PDB file of C-alpha atoms in Angstrom:
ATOM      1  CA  UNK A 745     -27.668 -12.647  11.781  1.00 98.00           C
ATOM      2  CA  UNK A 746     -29.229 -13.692  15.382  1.00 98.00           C
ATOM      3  CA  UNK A 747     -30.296 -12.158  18.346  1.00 98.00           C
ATOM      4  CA  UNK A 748     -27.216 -12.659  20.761  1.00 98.00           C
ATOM      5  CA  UNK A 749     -28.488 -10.552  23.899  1.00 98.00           C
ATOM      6  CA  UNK A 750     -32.055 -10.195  25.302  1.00 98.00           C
ATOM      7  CA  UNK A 751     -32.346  -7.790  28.160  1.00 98.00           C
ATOM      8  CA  UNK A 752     -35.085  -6.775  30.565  1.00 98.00           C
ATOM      9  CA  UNK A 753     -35.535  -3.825  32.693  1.00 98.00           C
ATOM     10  CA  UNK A 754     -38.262  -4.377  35.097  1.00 98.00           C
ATOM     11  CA  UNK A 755     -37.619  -0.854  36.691  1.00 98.00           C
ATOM     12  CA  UNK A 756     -37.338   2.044  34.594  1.00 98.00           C
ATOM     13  CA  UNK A 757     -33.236   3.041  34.947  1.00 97.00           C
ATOM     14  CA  UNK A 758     -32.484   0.243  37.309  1.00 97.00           C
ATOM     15  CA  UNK A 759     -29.916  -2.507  35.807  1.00 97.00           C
ATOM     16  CA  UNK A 760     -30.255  -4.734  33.367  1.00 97.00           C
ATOM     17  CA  UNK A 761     -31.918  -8.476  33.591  1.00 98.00           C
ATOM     18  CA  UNK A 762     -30.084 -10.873  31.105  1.00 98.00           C
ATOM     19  CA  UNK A 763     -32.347 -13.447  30.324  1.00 98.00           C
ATOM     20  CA  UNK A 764     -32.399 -16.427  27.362  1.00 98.00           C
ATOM     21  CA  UNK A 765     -35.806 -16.142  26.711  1.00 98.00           C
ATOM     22  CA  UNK A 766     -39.036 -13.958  27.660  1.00 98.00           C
ATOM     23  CA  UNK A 767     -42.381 -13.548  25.739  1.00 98.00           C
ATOM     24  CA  UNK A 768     -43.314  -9.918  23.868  1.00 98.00           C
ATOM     25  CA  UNK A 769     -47.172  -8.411  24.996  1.00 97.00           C
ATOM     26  CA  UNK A 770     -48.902  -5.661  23.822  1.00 96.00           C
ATOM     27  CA  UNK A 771     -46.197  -3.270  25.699  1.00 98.00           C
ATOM     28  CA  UNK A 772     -42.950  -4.754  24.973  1.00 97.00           C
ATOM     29  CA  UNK A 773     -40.724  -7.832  26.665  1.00 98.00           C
ATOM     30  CA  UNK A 774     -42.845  -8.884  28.895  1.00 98.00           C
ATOM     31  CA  UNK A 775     -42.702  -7.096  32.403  1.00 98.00           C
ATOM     32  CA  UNK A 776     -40.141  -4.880  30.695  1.00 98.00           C
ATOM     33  CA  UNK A 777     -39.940  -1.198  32.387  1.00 98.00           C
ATOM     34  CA  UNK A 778     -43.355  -1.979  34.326  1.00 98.00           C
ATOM     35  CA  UNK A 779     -42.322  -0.006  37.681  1.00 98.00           C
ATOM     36  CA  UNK A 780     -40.553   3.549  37.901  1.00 98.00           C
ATOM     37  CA  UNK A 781     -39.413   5.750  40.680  1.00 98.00           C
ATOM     38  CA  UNK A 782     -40.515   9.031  41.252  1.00 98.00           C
ATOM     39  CA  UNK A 783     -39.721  12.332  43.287  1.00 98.00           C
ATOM     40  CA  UNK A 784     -41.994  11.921  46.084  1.00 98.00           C
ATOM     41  CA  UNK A 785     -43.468  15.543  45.807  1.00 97.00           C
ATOM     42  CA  UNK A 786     -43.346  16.208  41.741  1.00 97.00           C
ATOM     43  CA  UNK A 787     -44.130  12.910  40.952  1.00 98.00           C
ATOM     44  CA  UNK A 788     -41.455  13.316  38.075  1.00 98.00           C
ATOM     45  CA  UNK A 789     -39.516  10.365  37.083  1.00 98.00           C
ATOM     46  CA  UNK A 790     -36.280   9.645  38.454  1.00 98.00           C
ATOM     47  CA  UNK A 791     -33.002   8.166  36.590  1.00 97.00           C
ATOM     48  CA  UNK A 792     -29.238   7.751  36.325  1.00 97.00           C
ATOM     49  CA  UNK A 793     -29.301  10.828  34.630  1.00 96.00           C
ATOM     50  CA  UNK A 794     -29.271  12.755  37.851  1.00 94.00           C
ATOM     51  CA  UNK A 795     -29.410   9.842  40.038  1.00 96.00           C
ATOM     52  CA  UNK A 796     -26.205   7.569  38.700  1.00 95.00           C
ATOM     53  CA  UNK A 797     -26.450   5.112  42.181  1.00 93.00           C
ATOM     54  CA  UNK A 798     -29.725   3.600  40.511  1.00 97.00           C
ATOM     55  CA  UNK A 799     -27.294   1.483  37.963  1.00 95.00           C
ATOM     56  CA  UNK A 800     -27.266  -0.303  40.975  1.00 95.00           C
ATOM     57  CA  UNK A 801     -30.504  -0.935  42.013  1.00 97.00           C
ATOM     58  CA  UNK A 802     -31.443  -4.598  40.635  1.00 97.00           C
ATOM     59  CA  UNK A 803     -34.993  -5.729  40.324  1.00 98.00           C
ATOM     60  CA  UNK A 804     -36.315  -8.747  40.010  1.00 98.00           C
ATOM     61  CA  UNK A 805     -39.367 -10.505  38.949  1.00 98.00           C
ATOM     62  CA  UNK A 806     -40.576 -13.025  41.671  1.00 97.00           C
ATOM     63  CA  UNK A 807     -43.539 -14.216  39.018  1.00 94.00           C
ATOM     64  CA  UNK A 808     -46.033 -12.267  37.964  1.00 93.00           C
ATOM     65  CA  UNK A 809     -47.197 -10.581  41.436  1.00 96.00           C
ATOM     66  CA  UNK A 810     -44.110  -9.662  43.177  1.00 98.00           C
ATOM     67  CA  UNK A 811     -40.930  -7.182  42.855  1.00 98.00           C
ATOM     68  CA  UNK A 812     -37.700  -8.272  44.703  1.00 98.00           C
ATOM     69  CA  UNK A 813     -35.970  -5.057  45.104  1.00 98.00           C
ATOM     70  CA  UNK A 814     -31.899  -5.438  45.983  1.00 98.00           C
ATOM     71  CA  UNK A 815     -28.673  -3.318  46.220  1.00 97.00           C
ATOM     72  CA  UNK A 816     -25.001  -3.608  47.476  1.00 95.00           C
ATOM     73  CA  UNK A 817     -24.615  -3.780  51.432  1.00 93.00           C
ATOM     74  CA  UNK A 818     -28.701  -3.236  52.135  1.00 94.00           C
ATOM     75  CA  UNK A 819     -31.515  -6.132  52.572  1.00 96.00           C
ATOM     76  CA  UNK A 820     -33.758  -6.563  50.267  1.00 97.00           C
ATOM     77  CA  UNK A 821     -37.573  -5.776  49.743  1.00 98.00           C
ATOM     78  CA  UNK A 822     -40.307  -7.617  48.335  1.00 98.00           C
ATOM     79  CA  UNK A 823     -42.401  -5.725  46.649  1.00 98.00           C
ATOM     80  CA  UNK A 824     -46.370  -6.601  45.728  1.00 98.00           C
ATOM     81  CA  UNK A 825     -48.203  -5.558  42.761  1.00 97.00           C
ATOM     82  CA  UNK A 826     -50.207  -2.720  43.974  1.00 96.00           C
ATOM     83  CA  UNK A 827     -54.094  -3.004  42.947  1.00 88.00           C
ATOM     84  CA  UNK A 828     -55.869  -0.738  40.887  1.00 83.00           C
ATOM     85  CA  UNK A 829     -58.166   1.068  42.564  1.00 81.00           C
ATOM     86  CA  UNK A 830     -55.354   1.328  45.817  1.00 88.00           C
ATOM     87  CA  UNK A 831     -53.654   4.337  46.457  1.00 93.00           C
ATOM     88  CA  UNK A 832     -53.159   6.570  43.087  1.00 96.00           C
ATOM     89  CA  UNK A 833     -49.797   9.333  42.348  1.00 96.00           C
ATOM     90  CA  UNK A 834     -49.829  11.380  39.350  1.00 97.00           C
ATOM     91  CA  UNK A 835     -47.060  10.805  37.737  1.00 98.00           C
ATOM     92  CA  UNK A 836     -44.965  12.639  35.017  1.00 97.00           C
ATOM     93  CA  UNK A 837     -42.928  11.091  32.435  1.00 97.00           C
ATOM     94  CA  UNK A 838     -41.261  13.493  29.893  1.00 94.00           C
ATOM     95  CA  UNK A 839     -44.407  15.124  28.712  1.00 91.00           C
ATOM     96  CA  UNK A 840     -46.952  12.283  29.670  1.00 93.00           C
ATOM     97  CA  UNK A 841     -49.059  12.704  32.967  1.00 96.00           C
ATOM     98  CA  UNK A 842     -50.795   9.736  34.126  1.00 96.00           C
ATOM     99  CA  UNK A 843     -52.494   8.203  37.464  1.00 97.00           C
ATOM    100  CA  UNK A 844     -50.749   4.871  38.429  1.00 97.00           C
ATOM    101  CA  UNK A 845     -50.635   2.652  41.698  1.00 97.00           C
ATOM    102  CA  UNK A 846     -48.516   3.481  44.136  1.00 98.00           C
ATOM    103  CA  UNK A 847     -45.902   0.899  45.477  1.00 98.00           C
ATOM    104  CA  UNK A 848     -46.691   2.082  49.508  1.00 97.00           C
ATOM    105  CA  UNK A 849     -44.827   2.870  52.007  1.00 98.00           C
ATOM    106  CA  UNK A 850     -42.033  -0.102  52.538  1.00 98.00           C
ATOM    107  CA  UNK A 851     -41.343   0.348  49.000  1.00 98.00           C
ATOM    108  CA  UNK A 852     -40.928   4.411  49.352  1.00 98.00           C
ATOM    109  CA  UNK A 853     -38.455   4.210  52.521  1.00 98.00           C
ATOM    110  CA  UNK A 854     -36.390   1.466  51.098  1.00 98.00           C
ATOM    111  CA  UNK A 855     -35.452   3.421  48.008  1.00 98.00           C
ATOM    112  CA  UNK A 856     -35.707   6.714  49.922  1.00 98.00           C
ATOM    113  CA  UNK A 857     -32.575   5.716  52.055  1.00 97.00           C
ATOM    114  CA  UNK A 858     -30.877   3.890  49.014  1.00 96.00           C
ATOM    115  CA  UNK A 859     -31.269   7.187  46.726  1.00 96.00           C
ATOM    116  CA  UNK A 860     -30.770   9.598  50.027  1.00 96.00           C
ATOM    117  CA  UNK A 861     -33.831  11.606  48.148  1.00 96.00           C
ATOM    118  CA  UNK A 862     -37.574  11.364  49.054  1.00 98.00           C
ATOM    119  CA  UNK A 863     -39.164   9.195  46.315  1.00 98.00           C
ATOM    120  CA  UNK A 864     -41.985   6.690  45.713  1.00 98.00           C
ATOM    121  CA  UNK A 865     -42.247   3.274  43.763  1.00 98.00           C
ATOM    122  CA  UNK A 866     -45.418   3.438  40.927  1.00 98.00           C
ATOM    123  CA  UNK A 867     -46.634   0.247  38.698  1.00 98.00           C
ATOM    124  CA  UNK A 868     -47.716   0.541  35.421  1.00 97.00           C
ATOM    125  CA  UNK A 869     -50.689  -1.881  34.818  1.00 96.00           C
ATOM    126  CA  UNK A 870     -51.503  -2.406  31.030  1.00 95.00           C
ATOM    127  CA  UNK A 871     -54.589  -1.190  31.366  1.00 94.00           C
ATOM    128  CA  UNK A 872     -52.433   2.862  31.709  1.00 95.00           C
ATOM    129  CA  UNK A 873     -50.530   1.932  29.270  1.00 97.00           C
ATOM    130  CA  UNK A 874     -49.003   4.828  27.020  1.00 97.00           C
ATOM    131  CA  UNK A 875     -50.193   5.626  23.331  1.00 97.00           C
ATOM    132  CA  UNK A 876     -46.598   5.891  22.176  1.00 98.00           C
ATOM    133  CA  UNK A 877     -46.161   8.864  19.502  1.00 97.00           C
ATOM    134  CA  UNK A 878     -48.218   8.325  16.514  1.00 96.00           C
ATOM    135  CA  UNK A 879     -45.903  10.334  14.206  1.00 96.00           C
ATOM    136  CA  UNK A 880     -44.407   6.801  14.388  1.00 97.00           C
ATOM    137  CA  UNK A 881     -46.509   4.407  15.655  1.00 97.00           C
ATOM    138  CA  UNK A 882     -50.336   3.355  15.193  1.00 97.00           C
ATOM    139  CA  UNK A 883     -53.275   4.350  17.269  1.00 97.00           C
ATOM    140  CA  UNK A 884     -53.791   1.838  20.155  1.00 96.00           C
ATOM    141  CA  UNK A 885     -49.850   0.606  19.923  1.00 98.00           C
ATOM    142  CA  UNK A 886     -48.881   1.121  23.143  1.00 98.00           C
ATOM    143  CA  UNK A 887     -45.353   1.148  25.693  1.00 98.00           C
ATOM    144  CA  UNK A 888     -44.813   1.120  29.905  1.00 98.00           C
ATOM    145  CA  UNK A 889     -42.468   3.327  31.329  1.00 98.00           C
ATOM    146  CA  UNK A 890     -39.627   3.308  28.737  1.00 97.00           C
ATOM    147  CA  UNK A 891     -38.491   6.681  26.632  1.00 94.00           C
ATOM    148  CA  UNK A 892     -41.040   6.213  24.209  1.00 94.00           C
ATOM    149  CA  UNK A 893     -40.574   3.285  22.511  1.00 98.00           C
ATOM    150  CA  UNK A 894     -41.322  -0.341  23.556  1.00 98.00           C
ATOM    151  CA  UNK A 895     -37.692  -2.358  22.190  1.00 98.00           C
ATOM    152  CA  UNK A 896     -34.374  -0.592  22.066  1.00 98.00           C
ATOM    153  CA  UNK A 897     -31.877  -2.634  19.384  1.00 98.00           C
ATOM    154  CA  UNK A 898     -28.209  -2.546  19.038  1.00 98.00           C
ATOM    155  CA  UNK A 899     -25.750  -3.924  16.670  1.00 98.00           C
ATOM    156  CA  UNK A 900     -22.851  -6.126  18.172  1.00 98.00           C
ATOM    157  CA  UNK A 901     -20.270  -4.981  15.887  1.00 98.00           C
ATOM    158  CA  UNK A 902     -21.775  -1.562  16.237  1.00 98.00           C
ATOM    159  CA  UNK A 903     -20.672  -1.666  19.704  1.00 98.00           C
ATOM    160  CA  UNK A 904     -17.330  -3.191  18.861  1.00 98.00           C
ATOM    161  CA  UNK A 905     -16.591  -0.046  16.267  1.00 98.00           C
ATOM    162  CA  UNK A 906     -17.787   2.024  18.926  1.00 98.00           C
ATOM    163  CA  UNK A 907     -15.038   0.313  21.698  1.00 98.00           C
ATOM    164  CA  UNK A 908     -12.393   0.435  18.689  1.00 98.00           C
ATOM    165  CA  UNK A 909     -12.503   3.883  18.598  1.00 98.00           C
ATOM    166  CA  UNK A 910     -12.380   4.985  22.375  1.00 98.00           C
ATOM    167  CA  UNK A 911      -9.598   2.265  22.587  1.00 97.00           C
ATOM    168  CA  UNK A 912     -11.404   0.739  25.546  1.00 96.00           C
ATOM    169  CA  UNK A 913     -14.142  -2.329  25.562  1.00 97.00           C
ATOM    170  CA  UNK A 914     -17.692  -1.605  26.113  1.00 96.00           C
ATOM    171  CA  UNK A 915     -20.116  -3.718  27.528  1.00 95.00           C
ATOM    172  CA  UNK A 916     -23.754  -3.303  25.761  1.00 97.00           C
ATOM    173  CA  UNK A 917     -25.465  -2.568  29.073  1.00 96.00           C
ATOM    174  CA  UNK A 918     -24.501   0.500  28.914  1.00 96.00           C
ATOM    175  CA  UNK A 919     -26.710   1.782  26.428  1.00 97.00           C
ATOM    176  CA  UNK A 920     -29.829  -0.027  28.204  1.00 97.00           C
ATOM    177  CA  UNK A 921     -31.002  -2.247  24.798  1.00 98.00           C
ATOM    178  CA  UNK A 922     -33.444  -4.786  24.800  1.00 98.00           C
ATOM    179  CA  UNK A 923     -32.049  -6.506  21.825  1.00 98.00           C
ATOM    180  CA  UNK A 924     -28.195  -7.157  20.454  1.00 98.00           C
ATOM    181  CA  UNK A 925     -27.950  -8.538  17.576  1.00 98.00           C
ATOM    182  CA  UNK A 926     -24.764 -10.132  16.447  1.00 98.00           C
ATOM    183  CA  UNK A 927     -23.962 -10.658  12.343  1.00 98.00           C
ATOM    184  CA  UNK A 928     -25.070  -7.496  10.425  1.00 98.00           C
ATOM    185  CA  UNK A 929     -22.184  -4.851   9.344  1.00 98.00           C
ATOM    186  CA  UNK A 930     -21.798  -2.269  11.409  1.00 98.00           C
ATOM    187  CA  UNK A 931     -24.399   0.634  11.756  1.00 98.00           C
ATOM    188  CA  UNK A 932     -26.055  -1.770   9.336  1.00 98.00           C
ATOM    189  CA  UNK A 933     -29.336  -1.546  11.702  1.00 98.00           C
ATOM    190  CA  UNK A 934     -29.548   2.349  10.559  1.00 98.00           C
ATOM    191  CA  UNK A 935     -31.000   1.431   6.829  1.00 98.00           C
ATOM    192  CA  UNK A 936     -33.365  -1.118   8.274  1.00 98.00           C
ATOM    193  CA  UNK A 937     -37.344  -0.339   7.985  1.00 98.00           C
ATOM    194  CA  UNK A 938     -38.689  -3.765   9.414  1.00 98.00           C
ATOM    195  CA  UNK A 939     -36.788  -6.833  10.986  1.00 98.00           C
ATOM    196  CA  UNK A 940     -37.651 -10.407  11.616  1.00 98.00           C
ATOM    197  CA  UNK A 941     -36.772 -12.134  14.849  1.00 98.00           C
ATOM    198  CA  UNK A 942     -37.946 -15.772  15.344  1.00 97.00           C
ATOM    199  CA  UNK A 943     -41.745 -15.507  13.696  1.00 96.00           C
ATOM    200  CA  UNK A 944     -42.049 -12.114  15.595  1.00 98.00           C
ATOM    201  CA  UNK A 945     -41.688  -8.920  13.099  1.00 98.00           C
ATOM    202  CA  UNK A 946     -40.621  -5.059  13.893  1.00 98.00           C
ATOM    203  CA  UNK A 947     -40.827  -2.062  12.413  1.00 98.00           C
ATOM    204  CA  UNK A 948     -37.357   0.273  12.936  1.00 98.00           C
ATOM    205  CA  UNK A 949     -39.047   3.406  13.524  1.00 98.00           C
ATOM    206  CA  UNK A 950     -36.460   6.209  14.981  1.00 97.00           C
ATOM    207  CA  UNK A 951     -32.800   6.548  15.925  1.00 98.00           C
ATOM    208  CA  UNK A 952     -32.290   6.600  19.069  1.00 98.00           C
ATOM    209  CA  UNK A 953     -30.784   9.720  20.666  1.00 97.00           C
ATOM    210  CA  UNK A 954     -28.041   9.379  23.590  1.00 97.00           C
ATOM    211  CA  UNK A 955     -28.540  11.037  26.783  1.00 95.00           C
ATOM    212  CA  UNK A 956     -25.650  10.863  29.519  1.00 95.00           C
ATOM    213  CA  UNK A 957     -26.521   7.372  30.797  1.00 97.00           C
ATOM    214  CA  UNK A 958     -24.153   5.985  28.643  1.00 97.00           C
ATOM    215  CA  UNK A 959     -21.127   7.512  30.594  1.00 97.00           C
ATOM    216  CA  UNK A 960     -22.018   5.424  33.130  1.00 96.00           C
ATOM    217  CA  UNK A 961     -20.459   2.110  34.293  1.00 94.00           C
ATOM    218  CA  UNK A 962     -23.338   0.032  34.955  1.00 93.00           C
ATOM    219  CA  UNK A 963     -21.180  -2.343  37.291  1.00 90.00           C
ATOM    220  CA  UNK A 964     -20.377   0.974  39.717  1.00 92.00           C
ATOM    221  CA  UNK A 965     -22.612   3.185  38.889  1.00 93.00           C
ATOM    222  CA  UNK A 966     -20.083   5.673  38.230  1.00 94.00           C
ATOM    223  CA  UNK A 967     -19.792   8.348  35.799  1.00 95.00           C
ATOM    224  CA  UNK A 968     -17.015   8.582  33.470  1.00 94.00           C
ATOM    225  CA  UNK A 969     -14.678  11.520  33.660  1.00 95.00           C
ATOM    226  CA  UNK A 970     -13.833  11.836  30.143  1.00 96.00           C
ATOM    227  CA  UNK A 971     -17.548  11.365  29.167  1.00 97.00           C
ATOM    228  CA  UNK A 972     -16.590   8.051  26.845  1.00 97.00           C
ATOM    229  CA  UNK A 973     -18.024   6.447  25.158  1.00 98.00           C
ATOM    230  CA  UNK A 974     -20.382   9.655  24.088  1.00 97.00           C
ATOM    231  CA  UNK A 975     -17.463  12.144  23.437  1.00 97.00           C
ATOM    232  CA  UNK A 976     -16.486   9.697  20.489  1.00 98.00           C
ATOM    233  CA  UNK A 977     -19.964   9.406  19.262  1.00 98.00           C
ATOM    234  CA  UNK A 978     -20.303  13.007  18.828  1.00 97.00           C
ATOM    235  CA  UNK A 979     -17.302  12.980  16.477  1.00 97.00           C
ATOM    236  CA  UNK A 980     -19.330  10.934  14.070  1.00 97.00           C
ATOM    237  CA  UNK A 981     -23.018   9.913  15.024  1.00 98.00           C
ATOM    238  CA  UNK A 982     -23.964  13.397  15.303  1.00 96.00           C
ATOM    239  CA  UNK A 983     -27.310  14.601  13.061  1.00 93.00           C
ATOM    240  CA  UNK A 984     -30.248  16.605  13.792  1.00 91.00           C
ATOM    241  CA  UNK A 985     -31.730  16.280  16.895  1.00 88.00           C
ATOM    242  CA  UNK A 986     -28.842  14.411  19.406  1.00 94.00           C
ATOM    243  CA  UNK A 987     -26.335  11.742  19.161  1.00 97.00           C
ATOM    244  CA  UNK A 988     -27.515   8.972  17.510  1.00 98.00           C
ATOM    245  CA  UNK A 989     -26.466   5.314  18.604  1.00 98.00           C
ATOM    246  CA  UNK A 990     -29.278   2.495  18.145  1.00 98.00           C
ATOM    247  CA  UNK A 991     -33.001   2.043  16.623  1.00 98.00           C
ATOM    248  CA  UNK A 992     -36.226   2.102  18.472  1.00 98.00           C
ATOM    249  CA  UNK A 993     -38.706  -0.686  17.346  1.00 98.00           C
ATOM    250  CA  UNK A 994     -42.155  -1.487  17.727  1.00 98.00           C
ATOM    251  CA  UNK A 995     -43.568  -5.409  17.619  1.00 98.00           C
ATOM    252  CA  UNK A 996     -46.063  -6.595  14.973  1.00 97.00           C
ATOM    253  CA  UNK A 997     -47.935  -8.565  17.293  1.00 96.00           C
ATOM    254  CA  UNK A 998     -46.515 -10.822  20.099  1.00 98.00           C
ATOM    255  CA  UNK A 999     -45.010 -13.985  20.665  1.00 97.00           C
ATOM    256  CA  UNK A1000     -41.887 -15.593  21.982  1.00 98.00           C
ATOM    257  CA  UNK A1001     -37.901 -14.268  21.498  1.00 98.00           C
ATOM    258  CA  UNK A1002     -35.059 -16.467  22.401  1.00 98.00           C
ATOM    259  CA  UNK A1003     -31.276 -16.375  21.922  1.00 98.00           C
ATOM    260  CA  UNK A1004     -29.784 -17.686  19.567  1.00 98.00           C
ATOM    261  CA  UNK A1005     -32.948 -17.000  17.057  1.00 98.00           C
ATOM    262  CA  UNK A1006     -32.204 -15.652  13.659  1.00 98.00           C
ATOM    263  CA  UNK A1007     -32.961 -12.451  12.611  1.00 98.00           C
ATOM    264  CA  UNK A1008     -34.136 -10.947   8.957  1.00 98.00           C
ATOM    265  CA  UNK A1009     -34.571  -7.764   7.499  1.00 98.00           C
ATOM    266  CA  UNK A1010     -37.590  -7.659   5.398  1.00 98.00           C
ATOM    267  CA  UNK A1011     -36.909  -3.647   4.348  1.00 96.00           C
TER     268      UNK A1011
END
């Protein structure tokens, strides 16, 4: 087995960064789902779930400082790291409110007229970081903006029994992962407790549960009609709690994953 995709997300629900190699910190890939819109007056967090155009909306790390914000037919923004101690929103994601930097005003027009809805661009410095849930992770161990967990893993050939079934191919960005890895049976990745990628290990903590996003082409940012690939899922991922398709993970330490690097199940 090997690790045959690597994506980032520097924005929470924008698309997907396909790189060869990035280094894991103490929240994740590094500069993974570090910036997140929000409704300008709720301060809620905004995705494809309501707001499918944002499959669209590409950014980019311009080193460690700077967000390069782009989307078909408008200009792009640059975007600075807001300081701490700057302008503040409270923020709400799912059940977690927190104070964060805003992003300013540039930032906040730019997506407002992208979006056509009033919204503002927050950072998430590490030092905000979220205690993810400790039914299933550690005191201290920590994520950024992402649904919980800091890595999101799929199984190739998962995906390939997945587009077997619909009759129709589908590509992995879809379902927003951080890691693909090519090799292992499929749905193999369900009876796995830890994993070993490179020298860095994981513990496979919780199923993941689908939400809509997955209906959505991630090259249009369109919705599908017939609500594929999730209407075959619920045929036969189904189980207590959602549709299951995936495993969260959290890193034993940090370090460096490349692709190409093998992978081993140690439980």
């Amino acid at each position: 087995m090997h690790l045959a995709s690597l994506y980032r997300f520097p924005l929470k629900s924008g698309s997907a960064e396909s790189l060869e190699q990035e280094r894991c910190d103490e929240l994740g890939l590094s500069g993974d789902r570090r910036w997140m819109v929000v409704d300008a007056a709720t301060g809620k967090f905004l995705t494809q779930r309501i707001l499918p155009r944002m499959a669209l909306l590409d950014a980019r790390w311009q080193g460690d400082a700077e967000l390069l914000l782009t989307a078909p037919g408008v200009e792009g923004l640059a975007v600075s790291v807001p300081e701490e101690g700057g302008v503040e929103r409270g923020v709400l994601i799912w059940r977690e409110s927190l104070q964060v930097p805003d992003a300013g005003d540039a930032a906040a027009e730019w997506l407002t007229r992208l979006l056509e809805r009033p919204c503002r661009l927050v950072h998430l410095p590490a030092s905000r970081a979220i205690q993810i849930d400790q039914d299933y992770a550690r005191p201290g161990e920590r994520t950024a903006f992402s649904d919980g967990f800091p890595f999101l893993l799929i199984g190739q050939r998962s995906l390939d029994d997945l587009s077997a079934r619909v009759g129709r191919l589908f590509d992995a960005r879809r379902f927003r992962p951080n890691l693909v890895i090519a090799g292992a049976a499929p749905y193999a990745e369900d009876g796995w407790r830890r994993i070993r990628i490179g020298d860095l290990a994981f513990r496979v903590v919780k199923p993941c549960s689908r939400c809509i996003i997955p209906t959505i082409d991630p090259l249009n940012g369109e919705r599908n009609a017939d609500r594929e690939p999730l209407a075959t899922l619920m045929n036969y991922r189904k189980g207590d709690g959602g549709v299951f398709f995936g495993q969260n993970l959290i890193a034993e330490g940090t370090g460096l994953l490349q692709v190409g690097m093998s992978v081993e199940v140690l439980e």
